[in-house]
mmCIF file with all atom_site columns, C-alpha atoms in Angstrom:
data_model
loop_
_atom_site.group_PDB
_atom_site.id
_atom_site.type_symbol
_atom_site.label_atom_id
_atom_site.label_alt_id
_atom_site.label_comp_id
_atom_site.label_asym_id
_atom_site.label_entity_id
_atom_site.label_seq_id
_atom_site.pdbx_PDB_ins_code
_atom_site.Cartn_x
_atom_site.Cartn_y
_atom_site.Cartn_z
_atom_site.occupancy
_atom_site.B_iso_or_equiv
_atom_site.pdbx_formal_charge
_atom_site.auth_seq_id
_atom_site.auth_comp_id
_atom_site.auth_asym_id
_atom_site.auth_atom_id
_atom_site.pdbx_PDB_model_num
ATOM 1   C CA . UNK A 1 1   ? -3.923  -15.241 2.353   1.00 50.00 ? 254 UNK A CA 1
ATOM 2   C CA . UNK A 1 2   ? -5.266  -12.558 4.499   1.00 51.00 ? 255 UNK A CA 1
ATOM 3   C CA . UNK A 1 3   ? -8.593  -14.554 5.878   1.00 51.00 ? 256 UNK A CA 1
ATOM 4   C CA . UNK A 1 4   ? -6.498  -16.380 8.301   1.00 47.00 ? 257 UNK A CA 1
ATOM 5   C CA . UNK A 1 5   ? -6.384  -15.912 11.978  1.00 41.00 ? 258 UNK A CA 1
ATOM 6   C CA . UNK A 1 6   ? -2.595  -17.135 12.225  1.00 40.00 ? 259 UNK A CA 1
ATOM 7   C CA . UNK A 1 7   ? 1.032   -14.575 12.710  1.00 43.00 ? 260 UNK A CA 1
ATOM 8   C CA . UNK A 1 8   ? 2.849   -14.433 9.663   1.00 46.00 ? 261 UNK A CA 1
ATOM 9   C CA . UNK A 1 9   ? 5.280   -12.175 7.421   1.00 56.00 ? 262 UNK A CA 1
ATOM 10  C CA . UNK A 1 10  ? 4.908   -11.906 3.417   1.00 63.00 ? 263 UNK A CA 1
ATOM 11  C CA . UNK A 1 11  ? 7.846   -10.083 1.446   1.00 62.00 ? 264 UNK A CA 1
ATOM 12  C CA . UNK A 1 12  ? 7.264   -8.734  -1.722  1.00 66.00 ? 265 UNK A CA 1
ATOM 13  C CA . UNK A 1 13  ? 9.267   -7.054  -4.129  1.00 68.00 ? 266 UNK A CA 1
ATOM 14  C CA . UNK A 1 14  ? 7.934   -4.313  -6.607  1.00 64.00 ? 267 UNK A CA 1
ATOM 15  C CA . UNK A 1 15  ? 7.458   -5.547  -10.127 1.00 66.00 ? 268 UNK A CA 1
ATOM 16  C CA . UNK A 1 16  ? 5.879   -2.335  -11.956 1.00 59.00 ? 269 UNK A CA 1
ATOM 17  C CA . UNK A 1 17  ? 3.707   0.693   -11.866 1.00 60.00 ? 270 UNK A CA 1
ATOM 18  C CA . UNK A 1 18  ? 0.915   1.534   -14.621 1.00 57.00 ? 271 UNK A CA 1
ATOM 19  C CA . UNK A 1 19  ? -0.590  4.793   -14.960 1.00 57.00 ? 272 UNK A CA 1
ATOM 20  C CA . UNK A 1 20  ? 1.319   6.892   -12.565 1.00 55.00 ? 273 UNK A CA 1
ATOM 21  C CA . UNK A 1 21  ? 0.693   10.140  -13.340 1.00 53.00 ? 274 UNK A CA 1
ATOM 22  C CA . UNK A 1 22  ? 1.202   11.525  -9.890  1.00 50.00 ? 275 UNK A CA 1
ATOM 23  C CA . UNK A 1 23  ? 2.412   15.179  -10.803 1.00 49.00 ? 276 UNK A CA 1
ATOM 24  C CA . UNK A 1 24  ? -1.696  15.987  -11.017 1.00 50.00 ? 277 UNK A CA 1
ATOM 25  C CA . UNK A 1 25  ? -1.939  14.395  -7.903  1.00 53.00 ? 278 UNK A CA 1
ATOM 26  C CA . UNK A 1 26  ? -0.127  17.195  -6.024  1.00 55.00 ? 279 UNK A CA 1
ATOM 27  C CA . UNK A 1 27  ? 3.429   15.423  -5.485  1.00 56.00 ? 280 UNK A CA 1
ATOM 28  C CA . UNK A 1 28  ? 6.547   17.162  -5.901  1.00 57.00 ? 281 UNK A CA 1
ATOM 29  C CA . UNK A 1 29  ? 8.918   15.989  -9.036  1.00 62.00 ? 282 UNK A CA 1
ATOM 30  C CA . UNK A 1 30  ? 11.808  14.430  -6.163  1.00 60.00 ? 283 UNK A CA 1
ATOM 31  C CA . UNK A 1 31  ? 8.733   12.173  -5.256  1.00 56.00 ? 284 UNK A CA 1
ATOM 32  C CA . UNK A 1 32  ? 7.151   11.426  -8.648  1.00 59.00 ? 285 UNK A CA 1
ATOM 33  C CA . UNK A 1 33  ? 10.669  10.388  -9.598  1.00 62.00 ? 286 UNK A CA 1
ATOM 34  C CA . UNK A 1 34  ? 10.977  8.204   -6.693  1.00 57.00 ? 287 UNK A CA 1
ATOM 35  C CA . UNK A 1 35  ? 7.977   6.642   -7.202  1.00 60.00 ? 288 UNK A CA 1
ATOM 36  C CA . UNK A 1 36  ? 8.686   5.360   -10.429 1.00 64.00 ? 289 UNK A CA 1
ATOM 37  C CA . UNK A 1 37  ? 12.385  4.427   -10.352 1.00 68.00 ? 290 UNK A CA 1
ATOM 38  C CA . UNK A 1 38  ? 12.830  3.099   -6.527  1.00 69.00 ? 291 UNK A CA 1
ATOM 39  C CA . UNK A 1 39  ? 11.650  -0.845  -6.198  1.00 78.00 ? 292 UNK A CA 1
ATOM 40  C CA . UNK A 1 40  ? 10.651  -1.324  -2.412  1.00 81.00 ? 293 UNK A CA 1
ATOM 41  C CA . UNK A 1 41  ? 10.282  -4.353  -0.254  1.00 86.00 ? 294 UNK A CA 1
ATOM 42  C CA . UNK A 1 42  ? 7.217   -4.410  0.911   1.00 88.00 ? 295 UNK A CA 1
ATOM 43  C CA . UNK A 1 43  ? 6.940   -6.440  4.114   1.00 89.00 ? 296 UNK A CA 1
ATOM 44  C CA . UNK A 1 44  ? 3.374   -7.626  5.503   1.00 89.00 ? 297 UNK A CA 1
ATOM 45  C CA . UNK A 1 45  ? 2.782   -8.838  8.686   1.00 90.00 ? 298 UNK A CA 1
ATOM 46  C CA . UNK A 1 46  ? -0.331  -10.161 10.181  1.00 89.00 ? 299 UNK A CA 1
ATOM 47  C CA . UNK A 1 47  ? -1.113  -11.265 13.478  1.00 88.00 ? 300 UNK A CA 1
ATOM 48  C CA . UNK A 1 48  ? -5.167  -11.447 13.422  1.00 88.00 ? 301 UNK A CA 1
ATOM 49  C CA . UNK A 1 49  ? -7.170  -8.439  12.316  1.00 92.00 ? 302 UNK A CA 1
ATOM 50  C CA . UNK A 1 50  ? -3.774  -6.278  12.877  1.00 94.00 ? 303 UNK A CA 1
ATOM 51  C CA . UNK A 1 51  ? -1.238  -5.246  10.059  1.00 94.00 ? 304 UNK A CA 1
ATOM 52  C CA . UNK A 1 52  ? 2.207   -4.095  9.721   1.00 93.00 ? 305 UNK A CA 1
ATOM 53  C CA . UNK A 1 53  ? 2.562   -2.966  6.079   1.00 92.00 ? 306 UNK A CA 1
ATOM 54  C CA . UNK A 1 54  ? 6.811   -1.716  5.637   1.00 91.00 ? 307 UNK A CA 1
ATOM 55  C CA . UNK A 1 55  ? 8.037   -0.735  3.086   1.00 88.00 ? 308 UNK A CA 1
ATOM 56  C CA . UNK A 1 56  ? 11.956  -0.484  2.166   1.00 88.00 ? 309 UNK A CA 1
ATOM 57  C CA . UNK A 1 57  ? 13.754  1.699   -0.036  1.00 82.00 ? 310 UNK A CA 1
ATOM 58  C CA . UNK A 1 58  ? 17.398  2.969   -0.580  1.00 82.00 ? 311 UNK A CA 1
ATOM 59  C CA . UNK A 1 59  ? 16.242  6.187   1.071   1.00 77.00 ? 312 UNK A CA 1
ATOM 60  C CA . UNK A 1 60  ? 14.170  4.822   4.263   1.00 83.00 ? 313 UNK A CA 1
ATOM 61  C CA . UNK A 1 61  ? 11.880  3.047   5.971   1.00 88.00 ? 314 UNK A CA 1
ATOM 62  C CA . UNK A 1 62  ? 8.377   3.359   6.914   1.00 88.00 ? 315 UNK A CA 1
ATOM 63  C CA . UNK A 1 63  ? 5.277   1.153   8.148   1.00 92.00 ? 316 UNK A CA 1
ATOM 64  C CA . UNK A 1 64  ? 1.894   1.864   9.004   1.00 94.00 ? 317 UNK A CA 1
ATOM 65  C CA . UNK A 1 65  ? -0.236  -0.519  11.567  1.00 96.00 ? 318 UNK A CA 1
ATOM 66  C CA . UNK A 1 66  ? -3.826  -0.946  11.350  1.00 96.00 ? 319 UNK A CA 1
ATOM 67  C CA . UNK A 1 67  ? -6.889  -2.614  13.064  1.00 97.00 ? 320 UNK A CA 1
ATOM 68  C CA . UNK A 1 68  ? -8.952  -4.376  10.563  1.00 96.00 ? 321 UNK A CA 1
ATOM 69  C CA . UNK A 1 69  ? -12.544 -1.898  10.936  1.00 97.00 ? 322 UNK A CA 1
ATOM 70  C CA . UNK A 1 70  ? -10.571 0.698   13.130  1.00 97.00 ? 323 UNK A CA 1
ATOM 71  C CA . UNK A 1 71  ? -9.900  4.096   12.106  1.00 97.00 ? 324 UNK A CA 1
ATOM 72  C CA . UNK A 1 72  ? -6.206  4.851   12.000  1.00 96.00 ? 325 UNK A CA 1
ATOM 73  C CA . UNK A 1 73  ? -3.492  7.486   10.770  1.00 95.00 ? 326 UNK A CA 1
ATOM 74  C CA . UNK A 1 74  ? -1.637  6.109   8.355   1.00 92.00 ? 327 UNK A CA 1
ATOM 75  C CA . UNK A 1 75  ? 1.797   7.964   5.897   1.00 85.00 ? 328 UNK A CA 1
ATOM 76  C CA . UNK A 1 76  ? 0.329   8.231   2.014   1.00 72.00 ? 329 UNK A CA 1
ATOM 77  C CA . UNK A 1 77  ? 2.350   8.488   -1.411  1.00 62.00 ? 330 UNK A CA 1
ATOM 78  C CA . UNK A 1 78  ? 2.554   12.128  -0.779  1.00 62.00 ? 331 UNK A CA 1
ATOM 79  C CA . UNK A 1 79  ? 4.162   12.054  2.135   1.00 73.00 ? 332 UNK A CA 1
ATOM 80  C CA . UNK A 1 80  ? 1.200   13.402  4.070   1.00 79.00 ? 333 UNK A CA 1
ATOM 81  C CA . UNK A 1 81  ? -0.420  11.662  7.132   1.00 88.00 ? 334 UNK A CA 1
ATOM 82  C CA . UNK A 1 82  ? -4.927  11.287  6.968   1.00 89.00 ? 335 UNK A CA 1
ATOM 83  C CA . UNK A 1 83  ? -7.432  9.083   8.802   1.00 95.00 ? 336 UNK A CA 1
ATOM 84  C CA . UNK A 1 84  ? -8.339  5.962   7.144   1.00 95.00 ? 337 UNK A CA 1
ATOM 85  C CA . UNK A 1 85  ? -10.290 2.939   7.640   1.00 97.00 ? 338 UNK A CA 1
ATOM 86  C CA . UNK A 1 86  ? -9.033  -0.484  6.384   1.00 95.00 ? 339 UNK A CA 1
ATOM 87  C CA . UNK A 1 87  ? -11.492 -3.386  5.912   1.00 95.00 ? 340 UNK A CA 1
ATOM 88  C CA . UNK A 1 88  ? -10.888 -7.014  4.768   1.00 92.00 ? 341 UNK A CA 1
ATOM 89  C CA . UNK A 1 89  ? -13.442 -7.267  1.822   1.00 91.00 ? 342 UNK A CA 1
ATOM 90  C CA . UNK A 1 90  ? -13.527 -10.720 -0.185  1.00 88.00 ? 343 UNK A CA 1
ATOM 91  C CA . UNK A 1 91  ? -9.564  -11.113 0.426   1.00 87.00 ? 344 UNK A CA 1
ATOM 92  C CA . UNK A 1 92  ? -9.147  -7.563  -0.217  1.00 91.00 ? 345 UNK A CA 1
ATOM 93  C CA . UNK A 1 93  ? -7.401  -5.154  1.585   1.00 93.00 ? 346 UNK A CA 1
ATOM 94  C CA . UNK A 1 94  ? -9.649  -1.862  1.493   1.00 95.00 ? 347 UNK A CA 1
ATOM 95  C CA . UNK A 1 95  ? -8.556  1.509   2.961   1.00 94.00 ? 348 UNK A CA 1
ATOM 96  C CA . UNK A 1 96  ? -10.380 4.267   2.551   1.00 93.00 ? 349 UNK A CA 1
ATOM 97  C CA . UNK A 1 97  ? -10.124 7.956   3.137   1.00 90.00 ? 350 UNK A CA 1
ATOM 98  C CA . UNK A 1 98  ? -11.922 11.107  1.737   1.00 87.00 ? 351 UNK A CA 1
ATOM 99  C CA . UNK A 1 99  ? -9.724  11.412  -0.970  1.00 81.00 ? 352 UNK A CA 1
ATOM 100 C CA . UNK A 1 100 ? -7.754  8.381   -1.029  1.00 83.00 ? 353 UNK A CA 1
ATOM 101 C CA . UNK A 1 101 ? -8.497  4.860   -1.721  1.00 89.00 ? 354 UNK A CA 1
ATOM 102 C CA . UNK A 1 102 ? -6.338  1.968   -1.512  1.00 90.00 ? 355 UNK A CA 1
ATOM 103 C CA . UNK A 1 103 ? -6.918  -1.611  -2.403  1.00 93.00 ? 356 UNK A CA 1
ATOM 104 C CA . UNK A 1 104 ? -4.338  -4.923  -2.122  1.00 91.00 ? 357 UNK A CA 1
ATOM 105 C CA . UNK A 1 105 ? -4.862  -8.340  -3.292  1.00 89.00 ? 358 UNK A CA 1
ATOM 106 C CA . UNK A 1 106 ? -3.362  -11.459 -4.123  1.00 88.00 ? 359 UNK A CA 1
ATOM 107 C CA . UNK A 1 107 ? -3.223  -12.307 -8.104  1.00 86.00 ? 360 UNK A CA 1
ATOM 108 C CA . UNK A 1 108 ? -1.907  -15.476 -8.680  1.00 85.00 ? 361 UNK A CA 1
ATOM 109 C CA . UNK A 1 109 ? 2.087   -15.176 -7.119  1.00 84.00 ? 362 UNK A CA 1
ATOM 110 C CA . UNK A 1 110 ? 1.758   -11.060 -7.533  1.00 86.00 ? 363 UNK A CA 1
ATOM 111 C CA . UNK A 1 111 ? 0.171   -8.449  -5.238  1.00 88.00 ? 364 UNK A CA 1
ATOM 112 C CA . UNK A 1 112 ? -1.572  -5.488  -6.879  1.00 88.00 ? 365 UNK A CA 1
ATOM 113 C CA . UNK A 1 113 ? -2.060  -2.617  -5.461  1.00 87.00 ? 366 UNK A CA 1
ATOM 114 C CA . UNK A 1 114 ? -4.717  -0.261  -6.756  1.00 88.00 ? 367 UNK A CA 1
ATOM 115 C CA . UNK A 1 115 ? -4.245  3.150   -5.704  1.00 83.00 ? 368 UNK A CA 1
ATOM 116 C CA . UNK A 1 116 ? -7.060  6.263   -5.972  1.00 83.00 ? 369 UNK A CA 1
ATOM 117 C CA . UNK A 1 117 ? -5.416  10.010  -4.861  1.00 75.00 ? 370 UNK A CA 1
ATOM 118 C CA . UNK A 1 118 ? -7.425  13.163  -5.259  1.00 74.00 ? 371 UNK A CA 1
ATOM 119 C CA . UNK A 1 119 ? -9.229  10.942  -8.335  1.00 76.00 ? 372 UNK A CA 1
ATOM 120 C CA . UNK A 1 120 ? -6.299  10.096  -9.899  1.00 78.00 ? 373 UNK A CA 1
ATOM 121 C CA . UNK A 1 121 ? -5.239  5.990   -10.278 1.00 81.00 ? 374 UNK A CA 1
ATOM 122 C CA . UNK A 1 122 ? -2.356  4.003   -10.309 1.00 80.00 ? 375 UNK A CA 1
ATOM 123 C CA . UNK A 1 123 ? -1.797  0.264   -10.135 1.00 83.00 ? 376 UNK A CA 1
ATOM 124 C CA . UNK A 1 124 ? 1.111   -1.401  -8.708  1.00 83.00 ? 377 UNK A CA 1
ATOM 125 C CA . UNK A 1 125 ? 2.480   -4.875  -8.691  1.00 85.00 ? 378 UNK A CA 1
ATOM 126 C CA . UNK A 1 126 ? 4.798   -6.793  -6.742  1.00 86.00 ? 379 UNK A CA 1
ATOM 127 C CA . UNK A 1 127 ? 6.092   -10.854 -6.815  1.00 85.00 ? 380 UNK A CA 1
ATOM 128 C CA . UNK A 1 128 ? 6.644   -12.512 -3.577  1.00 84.00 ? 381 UNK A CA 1
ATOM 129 C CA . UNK A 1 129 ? 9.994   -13.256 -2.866  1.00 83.00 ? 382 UNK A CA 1
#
């Protein structure tokens, strides 16, 4: 999906979260709660080596756009803002911080997201809609 070159948009809706054991991780309970009872759209546009990763909940709205190989600010779980690099690695999506580490791909009709804060690891999942 994401070795293209052409403009498109891919909705997903969140399926499920394993191992989220985010309190360790330095998030307040009003997050960690959240986190594991709000289902957000995700939205995914890309238009080249650009992104516009949304996502959509009951109690906002956020995105973060990225250059494939650029460094960029981007919002994480926490709330906070850090400097990451995202690469496209075997149909991965790889973004990478000092203490975070992100990974999307495509399994099948679900996106999982694999997701590394101060060491600690969650996976999430999502079916296109």
């Amino acid at each position: 999906v994401w070795e293209s070159q052409l403009s498109f948009i891919i909705e997903w809706l969140f399926n499920c979260t394993e191992k989220y054991q985010t309190r360790r991780a330095g998030l307040t309970e009003d997050i960690v709660k959240v986190a594991k009872d709000v289902k957000p759209l995700i939205e995914i546009q890309e238009n080249g080596n650009t992104f516009v990763v949304t996502s959509k909940t009951p109690n906002g709205t956020h995105s973060n756009t990225f250059v494939v190989g650029e460094e960029t600010e981007i919002n994480i779980p926490n709330g906070k803002k850090i400097k990451v690099t995202v690469n496209l690695e075997g149909g991965k999506l790889i973004c990478k911080s000092d203490t975070f580490y992100h990974v999307q791909e495509i399994q099948g009709s679900e996106m999982v997201e694999t997701i590394t804060v101060e060491s600690i690891t969650m996976t999430r999942k999502s079916r296109k809609i």
